[in-house]
PDB file of C-alpha atoms in Angstrom:
ATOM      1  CA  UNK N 220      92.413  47.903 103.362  1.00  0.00           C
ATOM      2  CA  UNK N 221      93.185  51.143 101.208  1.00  0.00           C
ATOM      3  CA  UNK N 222      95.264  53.665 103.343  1.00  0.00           C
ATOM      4  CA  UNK N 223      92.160  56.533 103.128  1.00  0.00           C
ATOM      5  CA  UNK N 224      90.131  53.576 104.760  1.00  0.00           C
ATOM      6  CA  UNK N 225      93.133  52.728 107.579  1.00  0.00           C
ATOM      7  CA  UNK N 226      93.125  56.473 108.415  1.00  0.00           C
ATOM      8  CA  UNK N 227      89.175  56.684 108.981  1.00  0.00           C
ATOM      9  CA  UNK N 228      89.522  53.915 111.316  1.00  0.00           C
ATOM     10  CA  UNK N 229      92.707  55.597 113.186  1.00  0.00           C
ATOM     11  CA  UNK N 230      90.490  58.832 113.720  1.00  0.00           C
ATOM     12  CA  UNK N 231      87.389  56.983 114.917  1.00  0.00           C
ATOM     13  CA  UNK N 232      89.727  55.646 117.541  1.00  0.00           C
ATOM     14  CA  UNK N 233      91.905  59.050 118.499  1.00  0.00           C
ATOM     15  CA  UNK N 234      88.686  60.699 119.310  1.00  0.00           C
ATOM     16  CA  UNK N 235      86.835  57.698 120.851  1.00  0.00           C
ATOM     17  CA  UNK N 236      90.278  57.716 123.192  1.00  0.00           C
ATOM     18  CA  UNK N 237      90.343  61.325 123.551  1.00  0.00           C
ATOM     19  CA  UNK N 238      86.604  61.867 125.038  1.00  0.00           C
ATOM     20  CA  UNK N 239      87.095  58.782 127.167  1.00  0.00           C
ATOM     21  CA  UNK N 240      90.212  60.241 129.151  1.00  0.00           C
ATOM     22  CA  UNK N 241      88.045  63.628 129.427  1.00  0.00           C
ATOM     23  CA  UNK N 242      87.181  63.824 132.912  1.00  0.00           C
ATOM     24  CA  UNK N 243      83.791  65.622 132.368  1.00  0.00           C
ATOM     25  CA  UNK N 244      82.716  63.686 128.778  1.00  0.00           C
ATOM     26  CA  UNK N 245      79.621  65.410 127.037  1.00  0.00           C
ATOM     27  CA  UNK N 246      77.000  63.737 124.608  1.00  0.00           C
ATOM     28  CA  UNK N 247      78.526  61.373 121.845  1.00  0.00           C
ATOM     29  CA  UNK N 248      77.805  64.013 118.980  1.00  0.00           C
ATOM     30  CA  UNK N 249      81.143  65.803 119.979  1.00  0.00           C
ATOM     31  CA  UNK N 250      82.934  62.263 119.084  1.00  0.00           C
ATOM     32  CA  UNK N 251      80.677  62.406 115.855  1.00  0.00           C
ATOM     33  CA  UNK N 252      81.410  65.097 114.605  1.00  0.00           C
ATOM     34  CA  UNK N 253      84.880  65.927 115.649  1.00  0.00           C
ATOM     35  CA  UNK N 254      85.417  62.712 113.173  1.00  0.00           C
ATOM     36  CA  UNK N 255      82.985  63.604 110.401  1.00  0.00           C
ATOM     37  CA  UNK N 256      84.330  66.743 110.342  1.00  0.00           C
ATOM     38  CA  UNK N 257      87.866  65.425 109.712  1.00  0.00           C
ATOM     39  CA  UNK N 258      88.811  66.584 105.911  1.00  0.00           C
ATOM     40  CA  UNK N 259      90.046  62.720 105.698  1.00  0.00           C
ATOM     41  CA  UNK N 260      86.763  61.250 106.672  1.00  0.00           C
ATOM     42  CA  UNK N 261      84.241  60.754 103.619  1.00  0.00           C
ATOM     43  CA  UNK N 262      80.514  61.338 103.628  1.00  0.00           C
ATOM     44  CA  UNK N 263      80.275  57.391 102.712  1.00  0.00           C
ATOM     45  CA  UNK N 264      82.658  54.838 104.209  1.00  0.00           C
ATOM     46  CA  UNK N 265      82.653  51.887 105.885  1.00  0.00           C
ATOM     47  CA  UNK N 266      84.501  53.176 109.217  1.00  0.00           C
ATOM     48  CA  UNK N 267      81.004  54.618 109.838  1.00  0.00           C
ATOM     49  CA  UNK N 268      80.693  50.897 110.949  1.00  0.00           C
ATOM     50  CA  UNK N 269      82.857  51.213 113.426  1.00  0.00           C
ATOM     51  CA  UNK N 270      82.005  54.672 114.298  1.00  0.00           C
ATOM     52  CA  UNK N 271      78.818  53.543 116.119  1.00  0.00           C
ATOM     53  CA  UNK N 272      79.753  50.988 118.272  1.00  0.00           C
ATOM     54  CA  UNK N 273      82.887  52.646 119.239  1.00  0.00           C
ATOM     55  CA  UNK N 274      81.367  56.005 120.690  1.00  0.00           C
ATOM     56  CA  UNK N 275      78.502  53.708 122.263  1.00  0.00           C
ATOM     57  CA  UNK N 276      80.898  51.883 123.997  1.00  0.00           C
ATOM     58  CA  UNK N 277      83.145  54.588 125.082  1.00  0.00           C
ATOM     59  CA  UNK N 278      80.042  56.716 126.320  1.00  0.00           C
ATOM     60  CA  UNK N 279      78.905  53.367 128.423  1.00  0.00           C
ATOM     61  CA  UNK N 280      82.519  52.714 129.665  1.00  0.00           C
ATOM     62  CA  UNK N 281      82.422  56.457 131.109  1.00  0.00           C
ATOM     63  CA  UNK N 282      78.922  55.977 132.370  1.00  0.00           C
ATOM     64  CA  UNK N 283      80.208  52.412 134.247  1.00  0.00           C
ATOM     65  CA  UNK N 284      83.416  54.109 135.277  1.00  0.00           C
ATOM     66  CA  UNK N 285      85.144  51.155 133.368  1.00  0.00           C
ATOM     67  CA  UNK N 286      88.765  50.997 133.858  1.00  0.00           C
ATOM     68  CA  UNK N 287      90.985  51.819 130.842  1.00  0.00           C
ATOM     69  CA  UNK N 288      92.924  48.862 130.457  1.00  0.00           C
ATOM     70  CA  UNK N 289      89.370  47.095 129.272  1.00  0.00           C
ATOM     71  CA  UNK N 290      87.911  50.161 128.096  1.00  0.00           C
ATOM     72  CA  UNK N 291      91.218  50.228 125.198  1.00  0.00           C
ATOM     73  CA  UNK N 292      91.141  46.606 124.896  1.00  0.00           C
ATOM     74  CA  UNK N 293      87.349  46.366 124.299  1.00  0.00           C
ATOM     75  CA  UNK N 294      87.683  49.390 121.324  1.00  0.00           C
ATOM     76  CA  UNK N 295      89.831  47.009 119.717  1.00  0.00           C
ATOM     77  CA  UNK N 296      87.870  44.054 119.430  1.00  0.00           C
ATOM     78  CA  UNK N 297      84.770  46.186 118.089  1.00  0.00           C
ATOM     79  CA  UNK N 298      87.401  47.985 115.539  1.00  0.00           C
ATOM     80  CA  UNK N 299      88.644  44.449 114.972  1.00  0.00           C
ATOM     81  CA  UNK N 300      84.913  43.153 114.548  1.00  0.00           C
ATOM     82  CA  UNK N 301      83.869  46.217 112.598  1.00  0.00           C
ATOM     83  CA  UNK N 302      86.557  45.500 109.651  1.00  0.00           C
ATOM     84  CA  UNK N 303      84.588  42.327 108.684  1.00  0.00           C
ATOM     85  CA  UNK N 304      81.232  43.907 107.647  1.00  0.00           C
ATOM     86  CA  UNK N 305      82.206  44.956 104.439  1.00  0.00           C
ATOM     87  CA  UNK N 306      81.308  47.975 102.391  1.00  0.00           C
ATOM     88  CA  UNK N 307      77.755  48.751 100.705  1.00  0.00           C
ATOM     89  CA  UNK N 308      76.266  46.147 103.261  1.00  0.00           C
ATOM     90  CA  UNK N 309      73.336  48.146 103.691  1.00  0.00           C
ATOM     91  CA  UNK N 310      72.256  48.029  99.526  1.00  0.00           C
ATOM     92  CA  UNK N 311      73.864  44.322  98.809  1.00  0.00           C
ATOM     93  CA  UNK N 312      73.434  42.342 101.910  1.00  0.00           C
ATOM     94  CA  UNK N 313      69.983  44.098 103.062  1.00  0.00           C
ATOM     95  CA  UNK N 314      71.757  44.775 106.708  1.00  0.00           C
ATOM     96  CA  UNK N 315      72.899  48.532 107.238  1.00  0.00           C
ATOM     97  CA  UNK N 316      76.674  48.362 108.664  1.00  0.00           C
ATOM     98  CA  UNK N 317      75.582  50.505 111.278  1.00  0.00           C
ATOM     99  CA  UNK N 318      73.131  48.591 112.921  1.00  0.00           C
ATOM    100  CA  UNK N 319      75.570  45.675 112.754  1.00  0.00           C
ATOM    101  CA  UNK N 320      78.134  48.047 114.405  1.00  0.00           C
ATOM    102  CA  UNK N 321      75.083  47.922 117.131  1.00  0.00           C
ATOM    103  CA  UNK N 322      75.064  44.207 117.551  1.00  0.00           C
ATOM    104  CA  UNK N 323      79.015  44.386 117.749  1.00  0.00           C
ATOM    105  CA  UNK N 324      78.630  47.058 120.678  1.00  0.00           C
ATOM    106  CA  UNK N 325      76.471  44.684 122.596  1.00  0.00           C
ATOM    107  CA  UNK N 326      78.338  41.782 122.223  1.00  0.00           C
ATOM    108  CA  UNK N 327      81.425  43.432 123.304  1.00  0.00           C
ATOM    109  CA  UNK N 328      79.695  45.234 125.899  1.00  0.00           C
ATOM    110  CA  UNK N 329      78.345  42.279 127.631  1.00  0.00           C
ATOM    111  CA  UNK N 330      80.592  39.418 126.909  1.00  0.00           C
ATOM    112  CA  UNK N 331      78.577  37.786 124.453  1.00  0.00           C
ATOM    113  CA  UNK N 332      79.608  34.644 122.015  1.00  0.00           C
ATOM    114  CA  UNK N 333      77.634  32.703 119.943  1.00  0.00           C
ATOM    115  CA  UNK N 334      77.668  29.789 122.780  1.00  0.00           C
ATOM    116  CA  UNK N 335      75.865  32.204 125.561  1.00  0.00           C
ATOM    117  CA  UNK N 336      72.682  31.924 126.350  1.00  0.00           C
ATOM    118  CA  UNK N 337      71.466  35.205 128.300  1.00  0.00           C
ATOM    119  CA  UNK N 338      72.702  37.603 125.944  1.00  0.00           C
ATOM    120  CA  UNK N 339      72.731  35.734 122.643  1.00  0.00           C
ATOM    121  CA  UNK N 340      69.205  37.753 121.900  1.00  0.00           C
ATOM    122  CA  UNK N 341      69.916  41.082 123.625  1.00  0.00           C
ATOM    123  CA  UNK N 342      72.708  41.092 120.814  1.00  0.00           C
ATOM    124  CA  UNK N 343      70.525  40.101 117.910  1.00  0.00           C
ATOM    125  CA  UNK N 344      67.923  42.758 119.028  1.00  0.00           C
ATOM    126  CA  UNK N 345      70.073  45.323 119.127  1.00  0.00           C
ATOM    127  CA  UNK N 346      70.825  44.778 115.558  1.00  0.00           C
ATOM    128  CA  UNK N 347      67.426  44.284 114.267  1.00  0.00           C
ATOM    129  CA  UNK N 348      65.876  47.135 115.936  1.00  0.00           C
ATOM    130  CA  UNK N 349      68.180  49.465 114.667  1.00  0.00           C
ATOM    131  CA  UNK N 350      67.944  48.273 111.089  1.00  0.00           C
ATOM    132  CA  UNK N 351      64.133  48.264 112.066  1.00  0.00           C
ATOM    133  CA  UNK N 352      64.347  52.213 112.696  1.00  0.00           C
ATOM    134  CA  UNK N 353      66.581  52.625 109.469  1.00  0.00           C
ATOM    135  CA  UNK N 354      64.278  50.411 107.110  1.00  0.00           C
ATOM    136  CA  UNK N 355      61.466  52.992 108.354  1.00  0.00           C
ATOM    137  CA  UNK N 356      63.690  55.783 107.113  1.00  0.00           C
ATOM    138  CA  UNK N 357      64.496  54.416 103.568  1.00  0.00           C
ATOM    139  CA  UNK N 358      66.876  54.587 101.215  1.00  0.00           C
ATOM    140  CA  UNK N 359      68.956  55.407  99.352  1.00  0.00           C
ATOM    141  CA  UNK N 360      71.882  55.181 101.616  1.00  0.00           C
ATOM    142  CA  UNK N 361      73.049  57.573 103.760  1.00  0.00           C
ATOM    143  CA  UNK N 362      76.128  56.800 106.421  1.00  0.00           C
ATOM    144  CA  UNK N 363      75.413  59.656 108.438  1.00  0.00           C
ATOM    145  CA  UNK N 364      71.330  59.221 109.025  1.00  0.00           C
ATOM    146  CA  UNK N 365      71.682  55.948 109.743  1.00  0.00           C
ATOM    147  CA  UNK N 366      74.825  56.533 112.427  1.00  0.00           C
ATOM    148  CA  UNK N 367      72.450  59.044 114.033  1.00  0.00           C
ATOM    149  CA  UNK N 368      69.590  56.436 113.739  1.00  0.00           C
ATOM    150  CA  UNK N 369      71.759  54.042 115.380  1.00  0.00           C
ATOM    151  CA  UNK N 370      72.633  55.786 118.178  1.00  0.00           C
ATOM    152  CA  UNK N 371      69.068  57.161 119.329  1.00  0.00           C
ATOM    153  CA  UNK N 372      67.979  53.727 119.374  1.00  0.00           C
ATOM    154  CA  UNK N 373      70.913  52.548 121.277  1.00  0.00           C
ATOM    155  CA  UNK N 374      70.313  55.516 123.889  1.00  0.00           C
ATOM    156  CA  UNK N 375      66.840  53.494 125.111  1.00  0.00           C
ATOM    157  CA  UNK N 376      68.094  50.018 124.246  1.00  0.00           C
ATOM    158  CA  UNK N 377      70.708  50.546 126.560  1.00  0.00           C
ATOM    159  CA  UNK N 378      69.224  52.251 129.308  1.00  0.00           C
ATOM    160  CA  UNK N 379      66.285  49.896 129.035  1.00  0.00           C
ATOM    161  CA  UNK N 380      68.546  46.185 129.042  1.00  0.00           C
ATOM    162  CA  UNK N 381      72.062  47.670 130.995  1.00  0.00           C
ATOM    163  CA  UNK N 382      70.508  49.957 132.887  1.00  0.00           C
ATOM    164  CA  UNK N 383      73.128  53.006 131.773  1.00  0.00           C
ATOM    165  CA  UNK N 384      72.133  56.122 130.163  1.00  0.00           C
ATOM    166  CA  UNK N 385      74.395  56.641 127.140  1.00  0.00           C
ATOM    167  CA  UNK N 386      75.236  60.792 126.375  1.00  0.00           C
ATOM    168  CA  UNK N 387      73.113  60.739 123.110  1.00  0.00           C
ATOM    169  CA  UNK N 388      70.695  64.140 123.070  1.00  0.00           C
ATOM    170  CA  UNK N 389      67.152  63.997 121.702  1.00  0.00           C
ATOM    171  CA  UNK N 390      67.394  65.998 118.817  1.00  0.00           C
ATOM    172  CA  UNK N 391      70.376  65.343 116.283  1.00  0.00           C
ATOM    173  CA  UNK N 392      70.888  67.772 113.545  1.00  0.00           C
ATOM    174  CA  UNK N 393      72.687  66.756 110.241  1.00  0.00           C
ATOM    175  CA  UNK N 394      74.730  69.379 108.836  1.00  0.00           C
ATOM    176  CA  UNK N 395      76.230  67.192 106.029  1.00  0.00           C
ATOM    177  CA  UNK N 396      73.026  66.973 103.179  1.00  0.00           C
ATOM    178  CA  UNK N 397      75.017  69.290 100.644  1.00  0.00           C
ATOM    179  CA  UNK N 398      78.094  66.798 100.673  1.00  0.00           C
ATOM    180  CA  UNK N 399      75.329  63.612 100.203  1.00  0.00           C
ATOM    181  CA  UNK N 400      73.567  63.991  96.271  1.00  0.00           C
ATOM    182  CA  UNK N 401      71.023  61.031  97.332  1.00  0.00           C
ATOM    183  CA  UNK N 402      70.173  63.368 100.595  1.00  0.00           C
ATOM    184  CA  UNK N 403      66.173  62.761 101.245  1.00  0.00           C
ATOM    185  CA  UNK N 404      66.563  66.502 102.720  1.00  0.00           C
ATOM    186  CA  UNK N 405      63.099  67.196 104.682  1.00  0.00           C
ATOM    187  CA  UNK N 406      62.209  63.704 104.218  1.00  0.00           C
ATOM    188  CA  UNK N 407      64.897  62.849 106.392  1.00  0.00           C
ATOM    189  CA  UNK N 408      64.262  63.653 110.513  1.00  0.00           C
ATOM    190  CA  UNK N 409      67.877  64.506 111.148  1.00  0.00           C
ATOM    191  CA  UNK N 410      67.974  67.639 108.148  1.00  0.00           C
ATOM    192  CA  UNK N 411      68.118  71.088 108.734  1.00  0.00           C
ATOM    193  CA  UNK N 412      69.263  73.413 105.354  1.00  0.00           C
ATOM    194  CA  UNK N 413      69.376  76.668 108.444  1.00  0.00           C
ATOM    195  CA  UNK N 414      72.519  74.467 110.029  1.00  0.00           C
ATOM    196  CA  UNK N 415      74.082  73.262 106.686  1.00  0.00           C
ATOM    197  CA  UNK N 416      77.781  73.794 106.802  1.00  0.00           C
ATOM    198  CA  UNK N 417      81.198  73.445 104.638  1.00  0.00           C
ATOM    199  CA  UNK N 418      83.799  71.302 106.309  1.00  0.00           C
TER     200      UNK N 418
END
C-alpha cells in the first residue's frame, strides 16, 4: 500500500484512539472530521473504508463501556479487514466500500464468522441497507456522502439490533463539495454552499 494510503489509515486510527480515551466522548462527526480535515487525507480514498466502521465501533465501545484492551484489539481487526476491499469498489464491484466497512463493524462488533448462525444476517443487513440508502442517493461517487450515509443508517441499525445508541446527530452537514468536481451539490442531502470551507 502507497505510503499517502498507510498514513490515511494511521490517522483514522490516532483519532478513533484519541476520542475513545476521552472521558466525556461527543457525536462521531468530531472523529470525522478531525480526519477529513487532515491536509494528508484526500477527498477520495479508500481509508474512508475503514473510517466508518472504526468510529462506529469506537462510539459503541464507549457506549458499552468496553474495556480497552478489546476496544484496541477489535480496531485492528476492522483496519485489518478494511485493507481488503479495494479501491473504486463502489463503481467496479457495484458495493460502496463504506457500506462494506458497515458489515465489517458488525461482524467485529458481535463476534460474527461465516460459520455463525445468529448473526450471520444481522451482518449481511447491515451491509445491504447501507448500500440500499447510498444506491437511493446515486452516483457518481462521493467518499464523504456515502461515510455520512453510512453512519445515519448505522445510528438506527444499531440501536434497533444491539440495543446501543451510537453518538451520530440527525443532521450532518458536508463542508467538502468545492474539493469533490462530481459533487451532486443540492441534490445531495448532506450539502450546504453557507458552511463550505477550505481545509
Amino acid at each position: 500500500m502507497a505510503l499517502s494510503c498507510e498514513r490515511s489509515f494511521e490517522i483514522i486510527t490516532e483519532r478513533c484512539v484519541r476520542y475513545y480515551k476521552t472521558e466525556e466522548s461527543g457525536s462521531i462527526l468530531e472523529i470525522v472530521f478531525d480526519v477529513m480535515n487532515d491536509v494528508s487525507f484526500p477527498m477520495h480514498n479508500f481509508a474512508h473504508h475503514y473510517l466508518v466502521p472504526a468510529v462506529l465501533l469506537s462510539s459503541l465501545y464507549i457506549a458499552k463501556k468496553e474495556n480497552e484492551e478489546k476496544f484496541q484489539n477489535d480496531l485492528h481487526e476492522v483496519e485489518k479487514r478494511a485493507k481488503n476491499v479495494l479501491p473504486a469498489f463502489c463503481g467496479f464491484y457495484g458495493t460502496c466500500g463504506a457500506a462494506v466497512g458497515c458489515g465489517i463493524y458488525m461482524s467485529v462488533a458481535t463476534g460474527t464468522t461465516p460459520l455463525s448462525k445468529e448473526t450471520w444476517g444481522l451482518c449481511n443487513r447491515a451491509t445491504a441497507g447501507a448500500l440500499t440508502r447510498m444506491a437511493e442517493l446515486g452516483g457518481p461517487r462521493c467518499c464523504k456522502r456515502n461515510t455520512f450515509a453510512a453512519l445515519q443508517f448505522m445510528k438506527k441499525y444499531t440501536a434497533d439490533n444491539l440495543g446501543y445508541e451510537l453518538a451520530v446527530p440527525e443532521t450532518i452537514t458536508c463542508v467538502y463539495g468545492k474539493f469533490n468536481n462530481e459533487c451532486l451539490k443540492n441534490n445531495c442531502p448532506y450539502f450546504n454552499e453557507e458552511k463550505e470551507e477550505t481545509r
